[in-house]
mmCIF file of C-alpha atoms in Angstrom:
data_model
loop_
_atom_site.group_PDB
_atom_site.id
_atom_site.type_symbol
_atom_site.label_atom_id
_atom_site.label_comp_id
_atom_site.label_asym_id
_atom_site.label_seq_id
_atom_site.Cartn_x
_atom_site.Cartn_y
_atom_site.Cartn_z
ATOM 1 C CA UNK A 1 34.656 -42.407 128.966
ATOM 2 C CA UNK A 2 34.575 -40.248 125.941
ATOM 3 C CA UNK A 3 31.229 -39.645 124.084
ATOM 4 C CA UNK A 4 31.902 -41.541 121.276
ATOM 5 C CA UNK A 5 32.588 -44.574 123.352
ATOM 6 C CA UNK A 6 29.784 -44.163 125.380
ATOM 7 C CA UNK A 7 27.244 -44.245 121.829
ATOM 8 C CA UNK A 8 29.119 -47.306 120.485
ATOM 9 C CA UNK A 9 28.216 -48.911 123.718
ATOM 10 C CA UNK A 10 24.804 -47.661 123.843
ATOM 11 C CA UNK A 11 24.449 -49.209 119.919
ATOM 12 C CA UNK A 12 25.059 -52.136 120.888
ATOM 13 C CA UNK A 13 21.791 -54.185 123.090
ATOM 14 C CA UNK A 14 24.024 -56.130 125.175
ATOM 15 C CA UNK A 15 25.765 -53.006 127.104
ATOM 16 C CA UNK A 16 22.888 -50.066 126.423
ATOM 17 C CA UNK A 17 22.025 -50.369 130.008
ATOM 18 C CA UNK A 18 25.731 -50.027 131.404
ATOM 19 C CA UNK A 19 26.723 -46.767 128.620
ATOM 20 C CA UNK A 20 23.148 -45.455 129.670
ATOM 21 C CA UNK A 21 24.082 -45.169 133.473
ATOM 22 C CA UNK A 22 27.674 -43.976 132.748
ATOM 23 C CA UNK A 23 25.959 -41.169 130.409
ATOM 24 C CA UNK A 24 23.552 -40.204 133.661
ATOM 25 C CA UNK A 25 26.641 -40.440 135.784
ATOM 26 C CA UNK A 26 28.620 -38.182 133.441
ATOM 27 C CA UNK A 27 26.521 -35.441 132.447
ATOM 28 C CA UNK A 28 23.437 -35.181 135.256
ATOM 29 C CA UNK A 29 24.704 -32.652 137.787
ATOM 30 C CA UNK A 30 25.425 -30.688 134.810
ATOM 31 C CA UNK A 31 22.228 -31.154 133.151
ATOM 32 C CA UNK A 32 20.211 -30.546 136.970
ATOM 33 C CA UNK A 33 22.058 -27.473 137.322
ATOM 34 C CA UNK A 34 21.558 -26.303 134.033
ATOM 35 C CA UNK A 35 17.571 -26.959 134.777
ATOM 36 C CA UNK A 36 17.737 -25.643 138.663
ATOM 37 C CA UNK A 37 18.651 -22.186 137.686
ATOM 38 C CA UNK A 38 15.823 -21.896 135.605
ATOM 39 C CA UNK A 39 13.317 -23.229 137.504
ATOM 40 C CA UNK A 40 14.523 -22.386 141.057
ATOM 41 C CA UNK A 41 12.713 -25.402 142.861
ATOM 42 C CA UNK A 42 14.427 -28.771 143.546
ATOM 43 C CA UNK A 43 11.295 -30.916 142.862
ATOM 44 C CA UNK A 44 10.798 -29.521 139.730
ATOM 45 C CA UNK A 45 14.121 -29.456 138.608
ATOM 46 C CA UNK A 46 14.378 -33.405 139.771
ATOM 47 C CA UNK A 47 11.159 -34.374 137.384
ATOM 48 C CA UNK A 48 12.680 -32.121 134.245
ATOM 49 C CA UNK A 49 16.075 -33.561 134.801
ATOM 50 C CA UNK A 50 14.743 -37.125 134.915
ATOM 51 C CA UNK A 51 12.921 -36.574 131.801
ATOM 52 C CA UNK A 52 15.433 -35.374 129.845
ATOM 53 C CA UNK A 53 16.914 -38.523 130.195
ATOM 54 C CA UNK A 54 14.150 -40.264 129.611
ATOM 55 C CA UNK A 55 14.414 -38.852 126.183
ATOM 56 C CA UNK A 56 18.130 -39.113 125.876
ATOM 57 C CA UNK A 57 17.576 -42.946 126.442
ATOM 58 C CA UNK A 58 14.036 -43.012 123.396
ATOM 59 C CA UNK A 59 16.183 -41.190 121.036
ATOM 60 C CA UNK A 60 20.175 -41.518 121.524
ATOM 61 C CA UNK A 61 20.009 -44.270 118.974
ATOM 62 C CA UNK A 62 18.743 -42.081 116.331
ATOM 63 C CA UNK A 63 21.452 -39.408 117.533
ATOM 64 C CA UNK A 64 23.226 -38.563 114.073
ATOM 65 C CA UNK A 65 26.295 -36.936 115.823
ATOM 66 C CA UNK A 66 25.912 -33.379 113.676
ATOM 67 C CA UNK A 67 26.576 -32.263 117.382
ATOM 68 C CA UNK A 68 28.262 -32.893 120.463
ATOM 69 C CA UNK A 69 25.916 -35.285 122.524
ATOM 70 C CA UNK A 70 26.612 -32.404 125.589
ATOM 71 C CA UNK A 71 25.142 -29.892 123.341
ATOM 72 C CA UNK A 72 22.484 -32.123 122.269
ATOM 73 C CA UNK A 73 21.828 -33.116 125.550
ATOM 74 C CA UNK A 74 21.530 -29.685 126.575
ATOM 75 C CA UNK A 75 19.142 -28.539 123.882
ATOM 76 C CA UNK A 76 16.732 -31.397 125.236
ATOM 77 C CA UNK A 77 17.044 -30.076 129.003
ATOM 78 C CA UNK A 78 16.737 -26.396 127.638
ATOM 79 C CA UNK A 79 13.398 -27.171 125.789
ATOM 80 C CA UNK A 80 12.061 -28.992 129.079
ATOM 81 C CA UNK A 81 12.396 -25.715 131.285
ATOM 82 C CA UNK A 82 11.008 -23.726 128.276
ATOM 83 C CA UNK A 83 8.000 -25.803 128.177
ATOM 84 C CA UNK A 84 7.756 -26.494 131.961
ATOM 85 C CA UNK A 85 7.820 -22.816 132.302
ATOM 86 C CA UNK A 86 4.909 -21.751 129.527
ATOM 87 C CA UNK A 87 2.392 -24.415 130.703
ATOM 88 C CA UNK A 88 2.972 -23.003 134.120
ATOM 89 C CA UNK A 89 2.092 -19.426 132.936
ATOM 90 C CA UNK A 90 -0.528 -21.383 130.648
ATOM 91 C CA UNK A 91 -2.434 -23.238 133.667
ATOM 92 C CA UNK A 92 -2.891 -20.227 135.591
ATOM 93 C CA UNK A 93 -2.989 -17.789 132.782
ATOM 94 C CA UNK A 94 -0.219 -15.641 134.531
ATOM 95 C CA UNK A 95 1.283 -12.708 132.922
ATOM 96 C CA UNK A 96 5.119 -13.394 132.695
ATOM 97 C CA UNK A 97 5.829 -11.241 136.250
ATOM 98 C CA UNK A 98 3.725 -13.464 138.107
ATOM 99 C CA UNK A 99 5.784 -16.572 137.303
ATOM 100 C CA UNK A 100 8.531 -14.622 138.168
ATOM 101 C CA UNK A 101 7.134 -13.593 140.891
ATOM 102 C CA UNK A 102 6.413 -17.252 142.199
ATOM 103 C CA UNK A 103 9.983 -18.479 141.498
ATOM 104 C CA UNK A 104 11.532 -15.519 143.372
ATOM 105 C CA UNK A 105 9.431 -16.270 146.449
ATOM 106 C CA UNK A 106 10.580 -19.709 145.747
ATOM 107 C CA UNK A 107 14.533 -18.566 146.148
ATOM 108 C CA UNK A 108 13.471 -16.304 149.296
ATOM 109 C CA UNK A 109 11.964 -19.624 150.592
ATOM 110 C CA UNK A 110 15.079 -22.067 149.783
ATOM 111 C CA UNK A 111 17.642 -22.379 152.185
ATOM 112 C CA UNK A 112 20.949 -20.270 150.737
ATOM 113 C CA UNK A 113 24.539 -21.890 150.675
ATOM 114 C CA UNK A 114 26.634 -19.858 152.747
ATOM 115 C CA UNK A 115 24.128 -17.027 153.944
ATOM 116 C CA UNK A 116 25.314 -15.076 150.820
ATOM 117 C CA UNK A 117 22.750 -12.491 150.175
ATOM 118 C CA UNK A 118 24.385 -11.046 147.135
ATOM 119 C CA UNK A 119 24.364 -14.345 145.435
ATOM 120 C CA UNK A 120 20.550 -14.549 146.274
ATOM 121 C CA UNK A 121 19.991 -10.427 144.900
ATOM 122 C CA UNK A 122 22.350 -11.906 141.818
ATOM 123 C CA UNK A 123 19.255 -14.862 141.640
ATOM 124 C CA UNK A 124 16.453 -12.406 141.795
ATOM 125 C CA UNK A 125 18.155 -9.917 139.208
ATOM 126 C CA UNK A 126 18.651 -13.545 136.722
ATOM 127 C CA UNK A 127 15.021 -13.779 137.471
ATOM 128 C CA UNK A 128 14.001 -10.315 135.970
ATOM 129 C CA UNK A 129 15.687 -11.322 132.560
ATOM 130 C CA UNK A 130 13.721 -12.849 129.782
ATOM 131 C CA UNK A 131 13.671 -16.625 130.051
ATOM 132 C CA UNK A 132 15.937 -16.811 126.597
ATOM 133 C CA UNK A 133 18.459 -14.230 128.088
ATOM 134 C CA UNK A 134 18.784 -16.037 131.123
ATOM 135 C CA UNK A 135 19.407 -19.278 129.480
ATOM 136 C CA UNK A 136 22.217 -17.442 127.729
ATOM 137 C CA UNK A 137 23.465 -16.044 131.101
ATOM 138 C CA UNK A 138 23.751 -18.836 132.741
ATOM 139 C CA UNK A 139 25.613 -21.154 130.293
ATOM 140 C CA UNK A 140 27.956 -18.383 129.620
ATOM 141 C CA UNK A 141 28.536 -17.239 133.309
ATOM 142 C CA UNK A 142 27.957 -20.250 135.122
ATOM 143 C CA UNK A 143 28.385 -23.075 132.771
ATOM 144 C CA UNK A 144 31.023 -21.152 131.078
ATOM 145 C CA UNK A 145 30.362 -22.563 127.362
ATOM 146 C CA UNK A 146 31.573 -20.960 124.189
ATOM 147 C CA UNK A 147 29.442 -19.060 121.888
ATOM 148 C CA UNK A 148 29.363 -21.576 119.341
ATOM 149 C CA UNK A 149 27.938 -24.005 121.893
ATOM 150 C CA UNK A 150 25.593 -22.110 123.466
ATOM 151 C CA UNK A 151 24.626 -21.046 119.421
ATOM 152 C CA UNK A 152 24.284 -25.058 118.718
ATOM 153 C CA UNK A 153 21.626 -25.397 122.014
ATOM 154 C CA UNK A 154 19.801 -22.434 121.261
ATOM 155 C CA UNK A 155 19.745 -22.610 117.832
ATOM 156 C CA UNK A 156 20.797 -18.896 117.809
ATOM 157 C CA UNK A 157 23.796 -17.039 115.926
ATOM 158 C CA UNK A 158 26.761 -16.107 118.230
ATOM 159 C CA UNK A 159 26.602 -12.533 117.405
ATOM 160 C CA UNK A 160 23.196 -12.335 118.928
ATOM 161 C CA UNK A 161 24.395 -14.003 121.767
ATOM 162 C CA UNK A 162 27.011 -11.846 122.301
ATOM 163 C CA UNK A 163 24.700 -8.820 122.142
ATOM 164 C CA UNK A 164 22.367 -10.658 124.087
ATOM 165 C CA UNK A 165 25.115 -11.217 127.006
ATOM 166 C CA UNK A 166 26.248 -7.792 127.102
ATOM 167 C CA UNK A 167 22.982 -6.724 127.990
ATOM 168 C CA UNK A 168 22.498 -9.174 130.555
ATOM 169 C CA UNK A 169 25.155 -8.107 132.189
ATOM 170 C CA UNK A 170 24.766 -4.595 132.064
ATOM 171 C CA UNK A 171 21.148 -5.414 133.667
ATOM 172 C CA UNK A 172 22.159 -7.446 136.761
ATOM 173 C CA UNK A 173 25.012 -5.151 137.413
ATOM 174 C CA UNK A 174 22.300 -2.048 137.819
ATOM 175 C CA UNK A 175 20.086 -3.925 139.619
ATOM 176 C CA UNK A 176 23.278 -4.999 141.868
ATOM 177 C CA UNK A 177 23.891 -1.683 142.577
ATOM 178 C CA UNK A 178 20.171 -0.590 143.541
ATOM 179 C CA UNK A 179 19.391 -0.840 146.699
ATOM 180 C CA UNK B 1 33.294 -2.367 135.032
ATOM 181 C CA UNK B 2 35.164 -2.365 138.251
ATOM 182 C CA UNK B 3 34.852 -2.357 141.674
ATOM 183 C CA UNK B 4 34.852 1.054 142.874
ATOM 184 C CA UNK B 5 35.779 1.134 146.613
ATOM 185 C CA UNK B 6 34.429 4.667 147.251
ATOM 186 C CA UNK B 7 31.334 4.051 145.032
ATOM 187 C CA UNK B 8 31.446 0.274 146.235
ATOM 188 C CA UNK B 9 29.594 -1.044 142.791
ATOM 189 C CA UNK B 10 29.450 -4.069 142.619
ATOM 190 C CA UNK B 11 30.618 -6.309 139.372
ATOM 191 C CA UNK B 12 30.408 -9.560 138.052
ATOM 192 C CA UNK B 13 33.614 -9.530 137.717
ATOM 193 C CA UNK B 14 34.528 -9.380 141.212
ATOM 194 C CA UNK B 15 31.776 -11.763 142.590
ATOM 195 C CA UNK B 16 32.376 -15.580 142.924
ATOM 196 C CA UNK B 17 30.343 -17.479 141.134
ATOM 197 C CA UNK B 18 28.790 -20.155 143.487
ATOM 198 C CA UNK B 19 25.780 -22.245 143.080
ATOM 199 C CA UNK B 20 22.954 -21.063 145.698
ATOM 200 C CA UNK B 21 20.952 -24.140 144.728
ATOM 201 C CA UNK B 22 20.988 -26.745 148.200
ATOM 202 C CA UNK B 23 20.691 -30.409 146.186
ATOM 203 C CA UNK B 24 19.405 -33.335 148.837
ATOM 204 C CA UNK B 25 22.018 -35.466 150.541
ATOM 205 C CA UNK B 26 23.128 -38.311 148.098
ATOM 206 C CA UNK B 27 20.653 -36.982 144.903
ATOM 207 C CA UNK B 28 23.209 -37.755 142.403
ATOM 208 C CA UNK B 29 23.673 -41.407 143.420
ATOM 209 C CA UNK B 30 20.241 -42.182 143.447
ATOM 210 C CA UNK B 31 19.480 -40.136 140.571
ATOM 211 C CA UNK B 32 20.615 -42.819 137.522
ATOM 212 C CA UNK B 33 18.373 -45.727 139.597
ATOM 213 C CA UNK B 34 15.210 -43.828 139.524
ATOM 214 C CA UNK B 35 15.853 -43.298 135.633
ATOM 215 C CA UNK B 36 16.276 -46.432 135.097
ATOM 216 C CA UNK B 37 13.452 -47.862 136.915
ATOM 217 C CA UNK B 38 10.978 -44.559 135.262
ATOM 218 C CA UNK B 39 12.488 -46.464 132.024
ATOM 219 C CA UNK B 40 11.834 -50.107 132.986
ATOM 220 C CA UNK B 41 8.262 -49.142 133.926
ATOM 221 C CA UNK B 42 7.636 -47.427 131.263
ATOM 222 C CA UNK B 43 8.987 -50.677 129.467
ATOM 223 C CA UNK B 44 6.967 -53.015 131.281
ATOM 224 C CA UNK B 45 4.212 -51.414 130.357
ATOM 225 C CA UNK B 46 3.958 -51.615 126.988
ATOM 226 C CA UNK B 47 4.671 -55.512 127.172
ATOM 227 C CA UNK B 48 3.363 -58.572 128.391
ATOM 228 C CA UNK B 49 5.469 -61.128 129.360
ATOM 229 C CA UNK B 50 3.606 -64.391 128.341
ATOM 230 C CA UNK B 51 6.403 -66.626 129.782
ATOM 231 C CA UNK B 52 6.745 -65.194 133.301
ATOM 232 C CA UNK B 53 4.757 -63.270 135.319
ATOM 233 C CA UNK B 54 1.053 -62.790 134.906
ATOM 234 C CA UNK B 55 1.357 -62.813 131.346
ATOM 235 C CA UNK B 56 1.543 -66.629 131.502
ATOM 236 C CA UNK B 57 -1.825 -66.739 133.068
ATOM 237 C CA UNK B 58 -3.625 -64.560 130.081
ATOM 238 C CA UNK B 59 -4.080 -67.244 128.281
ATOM 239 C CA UNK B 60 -5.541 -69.702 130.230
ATOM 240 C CA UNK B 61 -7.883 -66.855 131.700
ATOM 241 C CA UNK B 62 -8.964 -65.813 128.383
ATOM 242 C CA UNK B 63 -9.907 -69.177 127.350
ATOM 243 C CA UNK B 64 -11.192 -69.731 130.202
ATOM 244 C CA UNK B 65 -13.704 -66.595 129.909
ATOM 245 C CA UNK B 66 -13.967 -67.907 126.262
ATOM 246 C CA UNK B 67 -15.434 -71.152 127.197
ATOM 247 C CA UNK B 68 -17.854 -69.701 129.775
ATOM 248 C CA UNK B 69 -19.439 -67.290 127.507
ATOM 249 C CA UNK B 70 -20.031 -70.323 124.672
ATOM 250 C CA UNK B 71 -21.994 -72.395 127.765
ATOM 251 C CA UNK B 72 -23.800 -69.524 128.636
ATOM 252 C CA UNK B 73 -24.854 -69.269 125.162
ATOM 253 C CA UNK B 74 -25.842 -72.631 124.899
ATOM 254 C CA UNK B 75 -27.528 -72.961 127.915
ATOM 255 C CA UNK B 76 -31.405 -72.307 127.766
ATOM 256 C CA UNK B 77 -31.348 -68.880 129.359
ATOM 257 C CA UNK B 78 -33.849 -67.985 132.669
ATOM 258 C CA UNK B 79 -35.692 -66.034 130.183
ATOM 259 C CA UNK B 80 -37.053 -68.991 128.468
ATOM 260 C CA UNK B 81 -38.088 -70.639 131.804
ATOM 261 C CA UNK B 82 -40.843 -68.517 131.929
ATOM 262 C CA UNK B 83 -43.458 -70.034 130.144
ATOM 263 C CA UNK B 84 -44.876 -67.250 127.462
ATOM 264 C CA UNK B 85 -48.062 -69.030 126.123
ATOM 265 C CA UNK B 86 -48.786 -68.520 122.419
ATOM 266 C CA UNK B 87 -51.742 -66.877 121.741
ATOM 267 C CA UNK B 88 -52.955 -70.070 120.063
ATOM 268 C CA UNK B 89 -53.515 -71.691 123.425
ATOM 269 C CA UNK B 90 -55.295 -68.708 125.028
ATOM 270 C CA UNK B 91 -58.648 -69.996 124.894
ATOM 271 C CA UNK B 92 -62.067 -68.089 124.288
ATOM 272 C CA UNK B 93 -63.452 -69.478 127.763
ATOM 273 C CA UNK B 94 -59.870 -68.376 129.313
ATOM 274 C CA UNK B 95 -61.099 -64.942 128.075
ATOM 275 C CA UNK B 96 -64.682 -63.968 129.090
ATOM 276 C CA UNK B 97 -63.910 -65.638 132.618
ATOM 277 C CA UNK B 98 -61.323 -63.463 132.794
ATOM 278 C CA UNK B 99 -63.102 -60.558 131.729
ATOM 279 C CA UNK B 100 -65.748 -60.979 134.143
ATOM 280 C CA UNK B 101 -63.638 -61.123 136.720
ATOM 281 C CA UNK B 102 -62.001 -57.609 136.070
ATOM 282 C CA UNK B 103 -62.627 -55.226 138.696
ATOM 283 C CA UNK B 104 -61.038 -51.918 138.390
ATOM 284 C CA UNK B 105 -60.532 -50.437 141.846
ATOM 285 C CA UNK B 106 -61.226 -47.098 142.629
ATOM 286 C CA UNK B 107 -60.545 -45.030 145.710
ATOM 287 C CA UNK B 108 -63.680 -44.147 147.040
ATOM 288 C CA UNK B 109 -62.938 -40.731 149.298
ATOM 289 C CA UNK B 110 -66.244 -40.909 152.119
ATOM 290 C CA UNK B 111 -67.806 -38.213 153.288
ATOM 291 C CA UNK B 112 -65.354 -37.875 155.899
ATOM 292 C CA UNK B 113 -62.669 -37.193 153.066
ATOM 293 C CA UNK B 114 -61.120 -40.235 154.648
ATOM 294 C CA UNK B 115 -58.296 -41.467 152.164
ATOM 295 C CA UNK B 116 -57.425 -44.496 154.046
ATOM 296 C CA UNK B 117 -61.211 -46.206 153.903
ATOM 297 C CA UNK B 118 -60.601 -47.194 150.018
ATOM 298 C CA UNK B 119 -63.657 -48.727 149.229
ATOM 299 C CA UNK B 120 -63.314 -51.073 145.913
ATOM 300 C CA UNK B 121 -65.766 -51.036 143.102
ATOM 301 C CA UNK B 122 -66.673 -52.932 140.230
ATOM 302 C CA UNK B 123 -66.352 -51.464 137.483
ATOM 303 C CA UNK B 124 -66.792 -53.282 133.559
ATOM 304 C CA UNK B 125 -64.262 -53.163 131.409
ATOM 305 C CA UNK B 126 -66.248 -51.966 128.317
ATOM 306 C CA UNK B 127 -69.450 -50.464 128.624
ATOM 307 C CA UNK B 128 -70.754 -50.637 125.168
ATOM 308 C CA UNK B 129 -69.257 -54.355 124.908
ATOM 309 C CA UNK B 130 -72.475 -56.674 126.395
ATOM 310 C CA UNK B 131 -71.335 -60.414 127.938
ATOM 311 C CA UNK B 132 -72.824 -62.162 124.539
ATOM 312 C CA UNK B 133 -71.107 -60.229 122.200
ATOM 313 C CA UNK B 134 -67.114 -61.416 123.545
ATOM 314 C CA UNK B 135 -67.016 -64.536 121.680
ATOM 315 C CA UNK B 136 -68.192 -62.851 118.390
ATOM 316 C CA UNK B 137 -65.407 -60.106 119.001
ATOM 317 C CA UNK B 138 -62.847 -63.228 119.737
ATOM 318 C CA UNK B 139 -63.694 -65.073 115.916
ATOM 319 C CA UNK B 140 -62.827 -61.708 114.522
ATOM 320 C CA UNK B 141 -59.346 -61.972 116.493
ATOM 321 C CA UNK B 142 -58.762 -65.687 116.107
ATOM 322 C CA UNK B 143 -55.829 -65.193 113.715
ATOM 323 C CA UNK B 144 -55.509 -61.540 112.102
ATOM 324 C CA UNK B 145 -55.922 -62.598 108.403
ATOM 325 C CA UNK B 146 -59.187 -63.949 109.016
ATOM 326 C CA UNK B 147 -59.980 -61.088 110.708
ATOM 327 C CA UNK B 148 -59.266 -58.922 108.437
ATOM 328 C CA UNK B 149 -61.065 -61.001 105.846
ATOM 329 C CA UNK B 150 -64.242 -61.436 107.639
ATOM 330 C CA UNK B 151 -65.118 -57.435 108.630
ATOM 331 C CA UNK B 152 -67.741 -56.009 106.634
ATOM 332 C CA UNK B 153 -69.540 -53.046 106.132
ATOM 333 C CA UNK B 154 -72.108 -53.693 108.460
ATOM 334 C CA UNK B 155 -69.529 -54.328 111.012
ATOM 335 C CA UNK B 156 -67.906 -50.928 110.639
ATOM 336 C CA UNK B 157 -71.153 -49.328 110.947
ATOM 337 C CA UNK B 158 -72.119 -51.115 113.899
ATOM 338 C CA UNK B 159 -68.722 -49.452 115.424
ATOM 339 C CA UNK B 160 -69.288 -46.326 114.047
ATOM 340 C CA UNK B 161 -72.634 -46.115 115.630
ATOM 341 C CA UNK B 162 -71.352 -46.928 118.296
ATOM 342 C CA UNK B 163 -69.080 -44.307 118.351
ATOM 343 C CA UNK B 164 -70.921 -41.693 117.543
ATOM 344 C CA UNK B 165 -69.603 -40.808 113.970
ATOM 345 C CA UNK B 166 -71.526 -38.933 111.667
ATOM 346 C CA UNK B 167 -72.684 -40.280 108.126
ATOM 347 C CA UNK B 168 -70.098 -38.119 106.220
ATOM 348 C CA UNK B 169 -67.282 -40.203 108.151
ATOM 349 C CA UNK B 170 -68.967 -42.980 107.849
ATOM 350 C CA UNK B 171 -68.866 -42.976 104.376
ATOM 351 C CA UNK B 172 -64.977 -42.008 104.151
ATOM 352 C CA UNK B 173 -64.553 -45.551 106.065
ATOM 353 C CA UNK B 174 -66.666 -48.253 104.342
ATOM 354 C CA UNK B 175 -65.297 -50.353 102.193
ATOM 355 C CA UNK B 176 -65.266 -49.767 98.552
#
């Protein structure tokens, strides 16, 4: 069902419920993924994800459709791991490495699709980024999203997040080829 | 950047991009229910439902609790059973017998400096205050205005003899 179908539906009292779970059904894997990468454990990432649509559901009625509900949707999940991940550093006043730190003994600890141990060296370099450069990375590389989405969740222009791509790039690939 | 076979870098490029994360068997089915139940709970409680549920019983209960607080009021309390005599009806014979009968106990330690042998002895209350002079102390206290009316300066000198108080005080208290 297209979006716009899926927000007259939700409008209306009588089938908010049934557009509601077609939304979920539609954009969650997307959404968990998106919030998985950033936070590396599946518990986590289950709580964030479910929130986020907690808030989809409180607010899609006031949605004003300036941009694409994905997008919008996005920029709700994106704030979640931004704020899950600063009250984490904030409860146990941790400098930045040691959250870092925890999540990359969190991906050493989580059981890895296919024994590939350059996709897990590929996690632990995304975990060395800055948290805003690895949102970036990840909706570019993984999520493969155009600039001018990625500029409409971040709120950032798309030459900076061209620049800021580049560099990520250049970062993993060095750390890639360390040993 | 490429791959370089002889320098073996490895690219981005070149890799496969596959998702590491392992998600639980069946998460994604289950996943809209538990929303919607977070979202019903959080629902349910911010509302009463006064036709179903225990909502229909809030009223009833409340009144009830209502009621049972108004009886309570209305009821003479236990307080009030016990009888608190106005000083009226203390009488002046109520009082010396009383005071007669006052014994202050105090240990007596023996020579042993055995605490357990308390011996009790009499002791009177006042010792300035002789037997004859309690019902002339009691007029004074009748009812305070008349008290207040009746004390004169021969009375406050008889007290402050009594108590020891030098003519300069004496003077400071009588009444002008």
């Amino acid at each position: 069902m297209e979006d716009k179908e899926l927000l007259e539906k939700f409008k209306n009292e009588e089938s908010r419920n049934y557009a509601f779970n077609l939304l979920v059904r539609k954009y969650q894997q997307k959404v968990y993924g998106h919030i998985r990468k950033m936070v590396i454990d599946h518990d986590d990432a289950n709580d964030l994800t479910q929130d986020v649509f907690i808030k989809v559901w409180n607010n899609l009625q006031d949605f004003k459709e300036h941009s694409q509900l994905f997008t919008w949707i996005y920029r709700i999940a994106t704030n979640e791991c931004l704020n899950f991940l600063n009250k984490k550093r904030r409860r146990f006043f941790l400098p930045i490495n040691d959250v870092e730190k925890e999540l990359g003994d969190k991906l050493e600890s989580s059981p890895i699709i296919d024994g590939d141990h350059i996709q897990l060296k590929l996690q632990k370099a995304l975990l060395k980024l800055p948290e805003k450069q690895r949102l970036v990375f990840n909706m570019k590389y993984y999520d493969d999203m155009k600039y001018e989405e990625i500029s409409e969740v971040l709120g950032t222009s798309v030459g900076a997040l061209k620049a800021s791509y580049h560099l990520a790039v250049k970062k993993i690939e060095e750390f890639l080829n360390t040993d | 950047m490429e791959k370089d076979p002889h320098n073996k870098k490895i690219s981005l490029e070149n890799l496969k991009k596959k998702n590491i994360h392992q998600v639980p068997e069946g998460y994604f089915d289950k996943l809209p229910y538990s929303i919607q139940e977070k979202i019903q709970g959080k629902k349910r409680s911010w509302t009463i439902d006064w036709k179903n549920g225990t909502g229909r019983y809030a009223i009833p209960g409340l009144a009830i609790l209502i009621l049972a607080f108004f009886i309570y009021l209305a009821l003479p309390s236990g307080k009030q059973e016990i009888a608190v005599k106005p000083i009226k009806e203390v009488t002046k014979d109520s009082i010396t017998s009383n005071a007669e009968d006052i014994q202050e106990k105090e240990p007596v330690i023996t020579q042993d400096n055995d605490m357990t042998a308390i011996q009790q002895k009499p002791i009177a209350v006042d010792s300035n205050m002789k037997k004859q002079d309690i019902p002339v102390v009691i007029d004074k206290f009748d009812s305070p205005e008349s008290y207040l009316a009746d004390i004169t300066n021969d009375d406050i000198k008889e007290y402050l003899d009594l108590n020891e108080m030098d003519d300069v005080q004496v003077e400071e208290l009588l009444i002008d």
